[in-house]
Amino acid sequence: MINNKTKTDNNTYEVEFTASAELLNAEKKRVYLKEVRKYNVPGFRKGKAPLSVIEKMYGPVFTQEAIETVYQKAVDEAIAEFGEEVVDANSAELVSMEDEVVFKAKFVVKPEVRIEGYKGLTVEKAEAVVTDEDVEHELGHVQQRNGRSVNVDDRPAQLEDSVVFDYEGFCDGVPFEGGKAEKYTLKLGSGQFIPGFEEGMVGHEIGEEFDVNVTFPEEYHAEELAGKPAVFKVKIHEIKKTELPVLDDEFAKDVSEFDTLDEYKEDLRKELLRKAEEKAKDDADNKLIDQLIDLVEADIPEVMYDHKVTENINDFSYNLQMQGMNIDTYLNYTGLDMEALRGQFRDKAIHQVKLRLALEKIAEQEGIEVSDEDIEKSYEDLAKNYGVELDRVKEIVPADGLKKDVAVEKAVDVVRDSANYVPAKADDAE
């Protein structure tokens, strides 16, 4: 329950709120039951000493965890009672624990947003064009994907070959960490190794042992090697090349549902055109969003950007885990620390926060309504996209939050549907 609130700055309040002593005592009892076996008290069997006796002997050992739980419950209730949308509660302070538990904290609220002129924005949109060269280029990719690897033993390695080899790197005559491998496979010309290494393998044959001299880039992630010359001792075991299939009707039958190469190429053209139209739409939408963000007038609390940066880094970390890497390994590999990584995400976070505030305000000003059918469809879309049972999605995603998301999507439609799309200039369309 809120006792009082005082505005201390724009969007910031100092709030005093309370929880009952009964709630604190109940939480202390819960912690006591969980932790009691840790304390030995003379005259009592282990785990049987009363709470009051333990605290008399050891001090208020169950109080800290109980207060943390009580605070979280009390602050959640105060936020719900506050009357404005609270985006952060910080600087928590325990004021007293007498008749009731009194806390004090700073509440940061969502800012008042002003936005005008969001209808009728003019945006350039490129024409979707697919040339014969585009089709042939895409056909070449399909041809490469369907090529087969064959061993080469009658010539030296060339760019585009895949080479299996051993290597060991030396800097100032000393082997360095991570610079050795056996039976490593590398496609020459792929750019996976430091500049000059792959080119240095060209012209060498199976069984040949040789040195490749390179210089590590100045910005190399391992500082002890950055900018330094190195020698790699190399031995080639295998050379393989990709043998491409002939582009004819049989090829079309093998890779598609079509009987002739001409039919398949026409289908490729249609798919490329669809992607080009989608890209043109996305590019125009991005330009529209940039204009929309420029119209936002608001004193946005820094903490909103901070929270969005944290959210984006959590998403990034999850994606790394899906690829078998954790965030600490990534930071070590790139030479970044968490502060630097947060800095890299900041511009994106600012863009996202401003856009969300703009669209929420537009939804409010336009009186956008979200029906039960809209919510149900969104749940169904989420279930389909993530391959999760519908009932499970409804358990995970709160309806109130989803309703806001749907309103924001409808606000995007208001801006997009009222926009004036004009042909992009030649330079922009490229």
Coordinates of C-alpha atoms in Angstrom, one line a residue:
M1 CA 0.0 0.0 0.0
I2 CA 1.3 3.5 -0.9
N3 CA 1.7 5.9 2.0
N4 CA 2.8 8.9 -0.1
K5 CA 4.6 9.8 -3.3
T6 CA 6.7 12.9 -4.2
K7 CA 7.7 13.9 -7.7
T8 CA 11.5 14.5 -7.6
D9 CA 12.2 14.9 -11.3
N10 CA 10.5 14.6 -14.6
N11 CA 9.1 11.0 -14.8
T12 CA 10.6 10.2 -11.3
Y13 CA 8.9 9.9 -7.9
E14 CA 10.0 9.0 -4.5
V15 CA 7.4 6.5 -3.2
E16 CA 6.9 5.2 0.4
F17 CA 4.9 2.0 0.6
T18 CA 4.1 -0.6 3.2
A19 CA 3.6 -4.3 3.8
S20 CA 2.0 -5.8 6.9
A21 CA 4.0 -7.2 9.8
E22 CA 2.0 -10.4 9.4
L23 CA 3.4 -10.8 5.9
L24 CA 7.0 -10.4 7.2
N25 CA 6.4 -12.9 10.0
A26 CA 4.9 -15.4 7.6
E27 CA 8.0 -15.0 5.2
K28 CA 10.4 -15.3 8.2
K29 CA 8.6 -18.6 9.1
R30 CA 8.9 -19.9 5.6
V31 CA 12.7 -19.1 5.5
Y32 CA 13.0 -20.6 9.0
L33 CA 11.5 -23.9 7.9
K34 CA 13.8 -24.0 4.9
E35 CA 17.0 -23.1 6.8
V36 CA 16.5 -24.3 10.4
R37 CA 18.6 -27.5 10.0
K38 CA 21.7 -25.4 9.4
Y39 CA 21.7 -24.2 13.0
N40 CA 22.9 -26.1 16.0
V41 CA 21.4 -24.9 19.3
P42 CA 22.3 -26.6 22.6
G43 CA 19.4 -28.4 24.2
F44 CA 17.5 -28.9 21.0
R45 CA 17.7 -31.7 18.4
K46 CA 19.0 -30.5 15.0
G47 CA 16.2 -28.8 13.1
K48 CA 13.9 -28.5 16.1
A49 CA 15.1 -25.2 17.7
P50 CA 12.4 -22.5 17.7
L51 CA 12.8 -19.5 15.4
S52 CA 13.0 -17.1 18.4
V53 CA 15.7 -19.1 20.1
I54 CA 17.8 -19.3 16.9
E55 CA 17.6 -15.5 16.3
K56 CA 18.4 -14.8 19.9
M57 CA 21.6 -16.9 19.6
Y58 CA 22.6 -16.0 16.0
G59 CA 20.8 -12.7 15.3
P60 CA 18.1 -12.0 12.7
V61 CA 19.4 -14.7 10.3
F62 CA 16.1 -15.3 8.6
T63 CA 15.2 -11.6 8.2
Q64 CA 17.2 -10.6 5.1
E65 CA 15.7 -13.2 2.7
A66 CA 12.2 -12.6 4.2
I67 CA 12.6 -8.8 3.7
E68 CA 13.6 -9.3 0.0
T69 CA 10.5 -11.4 -0.7
V70 CA 8.3 -9.0 1.2
Y71 CA 9.8 -6.0 -0.7
Q72 CA 9.1 -7.7 -4.1
K73 CA 5.5 -8.3 -3.2
A74 CA 5.0 -4.9 -1.7
V75 CA 6.6 -3.1 -4.7
D76 CA 4.5 -5.1 -7.1
E77 CA 1.4 -4.0 -5.3
A78 CA 2.6 -0.4 -5.1
I79 CA 3.3 -0.4 -8.9
A80 CA -0.2 -1.7 -9.6
E81 CA -1.7 0.9 -7.3
F82 CA 0.5 3.8 -8.6
G83 CA -1.8 5.1 -11.3
E84 CA 0.9 5.6 -14.0
E85 CA 2.9 3.0 -15.9
V86 CA 6.1 2.3 -13.9
V87 CA 9.0 1.3 -16.0
D88 CA 11.6 0.9 -13.2
A89 CA 11.7 0.8 -9.4
N90 CA 15.2 1.4 -7.9
S91 CA 17.1 2.7 -4.8
A92 CA 15.1 0.5 -2.5
E93 CA 15.4 1.4 1.2
L94 CA 13.9 -0.2 4.3
V95 CA 12.5 2.6 6.4
S96 CA 11.1 0.8 9.4
M97 CA 9.9 -2.6 10.7
E98 CA 7.8 -1.6 13.7
D99 CA 4.0 -1.9 13.4
E100 CA 4.3 -2.5 9.7
V101 CA 7.2 -2.8 7.2
V102 CA 7.9 0.5 5.4
F103 CA 9.9 0.8 2.2
K104 CA 11.0 3.7 0.1
A105 CA 12.0 3.5 -3.6
K106 CA 12.3 5.6 -6.7
F107 CA 9.7 4.9 -9.3
V108 CA 10.4 5.9 -12.9
V109 CA 7.3 6.2 -15.1
K110 CA 6.7 6.1 -18.8
P111 CA 7.0 9.6 -20.3
E112 CA 4.3 11.7 -21.8
V113 CA 4.7 11.4 -25.6
R114 CA 3.6 14.0 -28.2
I115 CA 3.5 13.0 -31.9
E116 CA 1.8 14.8 -34.7
G117 CA 1.9 14.6 -38.5
Y118 CA 2.3 10.8 -38.7
K119 CA -0.4 10.5 -41.4
G120 CA 0.4 11.2 -45.0
L121 CA 4.2 10.8 -44.7
T122 CA 6.0 10.6 -48.0
V123 CA 8.4 7.8 -48.6
E124 CA 10.4 6.6 -51.5
K125 CA 9.9 3.0 -52.6
A126 CA 12.2 1.2 -55.1
E127 CA 10.7 -0.7 -58.0
A128 CA 11.3 -4.5 -57.8
V129 CA 13.3 -5.5 -60.8
V130 CA 14.8 -8.9 -61.7
T131 CA 17.2 -9.2 -64.6
D132 CA 18.4 -12.2 -66.7
E133 CA 21.7 -11.8 -64.9
D134 CA 20.0 -12.1 -61.5
V135 CA 18.4 -15.4 -62.6
E136 CA 21.7 -16.8 -63.9
H137 CA 23.4 -15.8 -60.7
E138 CA 20.8 -17.6 -58.6
L139 CA 21.0 -20.6 -60.9
G140 CA 24.7 -20.6 -60.3
H141 CA 24.2 -20.8 -56.5
V142 CA 21.9 -23.8 -57.0
Q143 CA 24.5 -25.4 -59.2
Q144 CA 27.2 -24.9 -56.6
R145 CA 24.9 -26.3 -53.8
N146 CA 24.4 -29.4 -55.9
G147 CA 28.1 -29.9 -56.9
R148 CA 30.0 -32.9 -55.7
S149 CA 33.4 -33.0 -54.1
V150 CA 36.1 -35.0 -55.9
N151 CA 39.7 -35.6 -55.0
V152 CA 42.4 -33.9 -57.0
D153 CA 45.9 -35.6 -57.2
D154 CA 47.2 -34.3 -60.6
R155 CA 47.8 -30.7 -59.8
P156 CA 48.6 -28.2 -57.0
A157 CA 46.0 -26.4 -54.9
Q158 CA 44.0 -23.6 -56.4
L159 CA 41.6 -21.0 -55.1
E160 CA 38.1 -22.5 -54.6
D161 CA 39.7 -25.9 -53.7
S162 CA 39.0 -27.5 -50.3
V163 CA 42.3 -28.5 -48.7
V164 CA 42.9 -30.9 -45.8
F165 CA 46.1 -30.0 -44.0
D166 CA 48.1 -29.8 -40.8
Y167 CA 49.4 -26.5 -39.6
E168 CA 51.3 -24.9 -36.7
G169 CA 51.9 -21.2 -36.2
F170 CA 55.0 -19.5 -34.8
C171 CA 55.5 -15.9 -33.7
D172 CA 59.1 -14.9 -33.1
G173 CA 60.0 -18.6 -33.4
V174 CA 57.6 -19.6 -30.6
P175 CA 54.4 -21.6 -31.1
F176 CA 51.3 -19.6 -30.0
E177 CA 48.1 -20.8 -28.4
G178 CA 45.4 -21.9 -30.8
G179 CA 47.8 -21.9 -33.7
K180 CA 48.0 -25.7 -34.3
A181 CA 45.6 -28.2 -35.9
E182 CA 45.7 -31.5 -37.8
K183 CA 43.6 -32.6 -40.7
Y184 CA 41.9 -29.2 -40.9
T185 CA 39.6 -28.6 -43.9
L186 CA 39.6 -25.1 -45.5
K187 CA 38.2 -23.8 -48.7
L188 CA 40.8 -21.6 -50.3
G189 CA 39.5 -18.1 -51.0
S190 CA 36.8 -18.3 -48.3
G191 CA 38.5 -15.7 -46.1
Q192 CA 38.3 -17.8 -43.0
F193 CA 42.0 -17.4 -42.1
I194 CA 44.0 -14.3 -41.7
P195 CA 44.9 -12.4 -44.9
G196 CA 47.5 -14.0 -47.0
F197 CA 47.3 -17.5 -45.5
E198 CA 44.9 -19.0 -48.0
E199 CA 46.7 -17.4 -51.0
G200 CA 50.0 -18.8 -49.6
M201 CA 48.7 -22.4 -50.0
V202 CA 47.9 -21.9 -53.7
G203 CA 50.4 -23.8 -55.9
H204 CA 51.4 -26.5 -53.3
E205 CA 50.8 -30.2 -53.8
I206 CA 49.6 -33.2 -51.7
G207 CA 52.4 -34.3 -49.4
E208 CA 54.3 -31.0 -49.7
E209 CA 55.5 -29.3 -46.5
F210 CA 56.1 -25.6 -46.7
D211 CA 55.9 -22.3 -44.7
V212 CA 53.3 -19.6 -45.1
N213 CA 54.4 -16.1 -44.0
V214 CA 51.6 -13.8 -42.8
T215 CA 51.1 -10.7 -40.6
F216 CA 48.2 -10.6 -38.1
P217 CA 45.8 -7.7 -38.6
E218 CA 46.3 -4.7 -36.2
E219 CA 42.8 -5.3 -34.9
Y220 CA 43.2 -9.0 -34.3
H221 CA 41.3 -10.2 -31.2
A222 CA 44.3 -11.7 -29.5
E223 CA 46.3 -8.6 -28.5
E224 CA 49.6 -10.5 -28.1
L225 CA 49.5 -11.3 -31.8
A226 CA 47.9 -8.2 -33.3
G227 CA 50.1 -6.6 -36.0
K228 CA 52.9 -9.2 -35.6
P229 CA 54.5 -11.4 -38.4
A230 CA 54.0 -15.1 -38.1
V231 CA 55.1 -18.3 -39.9
F232 CA 52.8 -21.3 -40.3
K233 CA 54.3 -24.6 -41.1
V234 CA 51.9 -26.5 -43.3
K235 CA 51.6 -30.0 -44.8
I236 CA 48.8 -30.8 -47.3
H237 CA 47.1 -34.2 -47.1
E238 CA 44.2 -33.8 -49.6
I239 CA 43.0 -31.5 -52.3
K240 CA 39.4 -31.5 -53.4
K241 CA 37.5 -29.6 -56.0
T242 CA 33.8 -29.1 -56.6
E243 CA 32.5 -30.7 -59.8
L244 CA 29.4 -28.9 -61.0
P245 CA 26.4 -30.5 -62.7
V246 CA 25.5 -29.6 -66.2
L247 CA 22.7 -27.0 -66.4
D248 CA 20.2 -28.8 -68.5
D249 CA 16.7 -30.3 -68.3
E250 CA 17.9 -33.2 -66.2
F251 CA 19.4 -30.8 -63.7
A252 CA 16.0 -29.0 -63.5
K253 CA 14.3 -32.3 -62.8
D254 CA 16.8 -33.2 -60.1
V255 CA 16.5 -30.0 -58.2
S256 CA 12.9 -28.9 -58.7
E257 CA 9.4 -30.0 -59.7
F258 CA 9.9 -28.8 -63.3
D259 CA 10.7 -30.9 -66.4
T260 CA 12.7 -28.3 -68.3
L261 CA 15.4 -25.8 -67.4
D262 CA 13.5 -22.9 -68.9
E263 CA 10.5 -23.7 -66.6
Y264 CA 12.8 -23.8 -63.6
K265 CA 14.4 -20.5 -64.5
E266 CA 11.0 -18.9 -64.9
D267 CA 10.1 -20.1 -61.4
L268 CA 13.4 -18.7 -60.0
R269 CA 12.6 -15.4 -61.6
K270 CA 9.2 -15.3 -59.9
E271 CA 10.8 -16.2 -56.5
L272 CA 13.5 -13.5 -57.0
L273 CA 10.8 -11.0 -57.9
R274 CA 8.8 -11.9 -54.8
K275 CA 11.9 -11.4 -52.6
A276 CA 12.8 -8.1 -54.4
E277 CA 9.2 -6.8 -53.8
E278 CA 9.5 -7.9 -50.1
K279 CA 12.8 -6.1 -49.8
A280 CA 11.5 -2.9 -51.4
K281 CA 8.5 -3.0 -49.0
D282 CA 10.8 -3.5 -46.0
D283 CA 13.2 -0.8 -47.1
A284 CA 10.3 1.6 -47.5
D285 CA 8.9 0.7 -44.1
N286 CA 12.2 1.3 -42.5
K287 CA 12.4 4.8 -44.1
L288 CA 8.8 5.4 -42.9
I289 CA 9.7 4.3 -39.3
D290 CA 12.8 6.6 -39.3
Q291 CA 10.5 9.5 -40.2
L292 CA 8.0 8.5 -37.5
I293 CA 10.8 8.3 -34.9
D294 CA 11.9 11.8 -35.8
L295 CA 8.4 13.1 -34.9
V296 CA 8.5 11.8 -31.4
E297 CA 8.7 14.4 -28.6
A298 CA 9.3 13.0 -25.2
D299 CA 11.6 13.2 -22.2
I300 CA 12.5 9.5 -22.3
P301 CA 14.2 8.1 -19.1
E302 CA 17.6 6.6 -19.7
V303 CA 16.5 3.5 -17.8
M304 CA 14.1 2.6 -20.6
Y305 CA 17.1 2.4 -23.0
D306 CA 19.1 0.4 -20.5
H307 CA 16.3 -2.1 -20.1
K308 CA 16.0 -2.5 -23.8
V309 CA 19.8 -3.0 -24.2
T310 CA 19.6 -5.7 -21.5
E311 CA 16.7 -7.4 -23.3
N312 CA 18.5 -7.4 -26.6
I313 CA 21.7 -8.8 -25.1
N314 CA 19.7 -11.6 -23.5
D315 CA 18.2 -12.4 -26.9
F316 CA 21.7 -12.3 -28.4
S317 CA 23.0 -14.6 -25.7
Y318 CA 20.2 -17.0 -26.3
N319 CA 21.0 -17.1 -30.1
L320 CA 24.7 -17.7 -29.3
Q321 CA 23.7 -20.7 -27.1
M322 CA 21.7 -22.1 -30.0
Q323 CA 24.9 -22.0 -31.9
G324 CA 26.9 -23.7 -29.2
M325 CA 28.6 -20.6 -27.8
N326 CA 28.0 -18.6 -24.5
I327 CA 28.3 -14.9 -24.1
D328 CA 31.5 -15.1 -22.1
T329 CA 33.2 -17.1 -24.9
Y330 CA 32.0 -14.5 -27.4
L331 CA 33.3 -11.6 -25.4
N332 CA 36.7 -13.3 -25.0
Y333 CA 36.9 -14.1 -28.7
T334 CA 36.0 -10.6 -29.8
G335 CA 38.1 -8.8 -27.1
L336 CA 35.0 -6.9 -25.9
D337 CA 33.8 -6.5 -22.3
M338 CA 30.1 -6.3 -21.3
E339 CA 30.2 -2.5 -21.2
A340 CA 31.5 -2.3 -24.8
L341 CA 28.9 -4.9 -25.9
R342 CA 26.1 -2.8 -24.3
G343 CA 27.4 0.2 -26.2
Q344 CA 27.1 -1.7 -29.5
F345 CA 23.4 -2.4 -28.8
R346 CA 22.5 1.2 -27.6
D347 CA 21.6 2.8 -30.9
K348 CA 19.3 -0.1 -31.7
A349 CA 17.7 0.2 -28.2
I350 CA 17.0 3.9 -28.6
H351 CA 15.4 3.2 -32.0
Q352 CA 13.2 0.5 -30.5
V353 CA 12.1 2.4 -27.5
K354 CA 11.2 5.6 -29.4
L355 CA 9.3 3.5 -32.0
R356 CA 7.3 1.7 -29.4
L357 CA 6.4 4.9 -27.6
A358 CA 5.4 6.5 -30.9
L359 CA 3.1 3.6 -31.9
E360 CA 1.5 3.3 -28.5
K361 CA 0.7 7.0 -28.6
I362 CA -0.8 6.7 -32.1
A363 CA -2.9 3.7 -31.0
E364 CA -4.2 5.9 -28.1
Q365 CA -4.9 8.9 -30.3
E366 CA -6.5 6.9 -33.0
G367 CA -8.7 5.1 -30.5
I368 CA -7.5 1.7 -31.8
E369 CA -9.5 -1.2 -30.3
V370 CA -8.4 -4.8 -30.0
S371 CA -11.1 -7.4 -30.1
D372 CA -11.1 -10.9 -28.5
E373 CA -10.8 -12.3 -32.1
D374 CA -7.6 -10.2 -32.6
I375 CA -6.1 -11.7 -29.4
E376 CA -7.1 -15.2 -30.3
K377 CA -5.6 -14.9 -33.8
S378 CA -2.3 -13.6 -32.3
Y379 CA -2.2 -16.5 -29.9
E380 CA -2.7 -18.9 -32.8
D381 CA 0.0 -17.2 -34.9
L382 CA 2.5 -17.4 -32.0
A383 CA 1.6 -21.1 -31.5
K384 CA 2.2 -21.8 -35.2
N385 CA 5.4 -19.8 -35.5
Y386 CA 7.1 -21.3 -32.4
G387 CA 5.6 -24.8 -32.8
V388 CA 4.0 -24.7 -29.3
E389 CA 0.6 -25.8 -28.2
L390 CA -2.0 -23.0 -28.1
D391 CA -2.9 -23.6 -24.5
R392 CA 0.8 -23.4 -23.5
V393 CA 1.2 -20.1 -25.4
K394 CA -1.7 -18.7 -23.5
E395 CA -0.1 -19.7 -20.2
I396 CA 3.2 -18.1 -21.1
V397 CA 2.1 -14.9 -22.8
P398 CA -0.2 -12.6 -20.8
A399 CA -3.3 -11.4 -22.6
D400 CA -2.7 -7.7 -21.5
G401 CA 0.7 -7.6 -23.0
L402 CA -0.4 -9.3 -26.2
K403 CA -3.3 -6.8 -26.5
K404 CA -0.8 -3.9 -26.4
D405 CA 1.3 -5.6 -29.1
V406 CA -1.7 -6.0 -31.4
A407 CA -2.6 -2.4 -30.9
V408 CA 0.9 -1.3 -31.9
E409 CA 0.7 -3.5 -35.0
K410 CA -2.6 -1.8 -35.9
A411 CA -0.9 1.6 -35.3
V412 CA 1.8 0.6 -37.9
D413 CA -1.0 0.0 -40.4
V414 CA -2.5 3.4 -39.7
V415 CA 0.9 5.0 -40.6
R416 CA 1.6 2.7 -43.5
D417 CA -1.9 2.9 -45.1
S418 CA -1.9 6.7 -45.0
A419 CA 1.7 7.1 -46.4
N420 CA 2.4 8.5 -49.9
Y421 CA 4.8 6.1 -51.7
V422 CA 6.8 7.6 -54.5
P423 CA 9.3 6.0 -56.9
A424 CA 12.8 5.9 -55.5
K425 CA 15.5 7.9 -57.2
A426 CA 18.0 6.0 -59.3
D427 CA 20.7 6.1 -56.6
D428 CA 18.3 4.9 -53.9
A429 CA 16.9 2.1 -56.0
E430 CA 20.3 0.5 -56.6

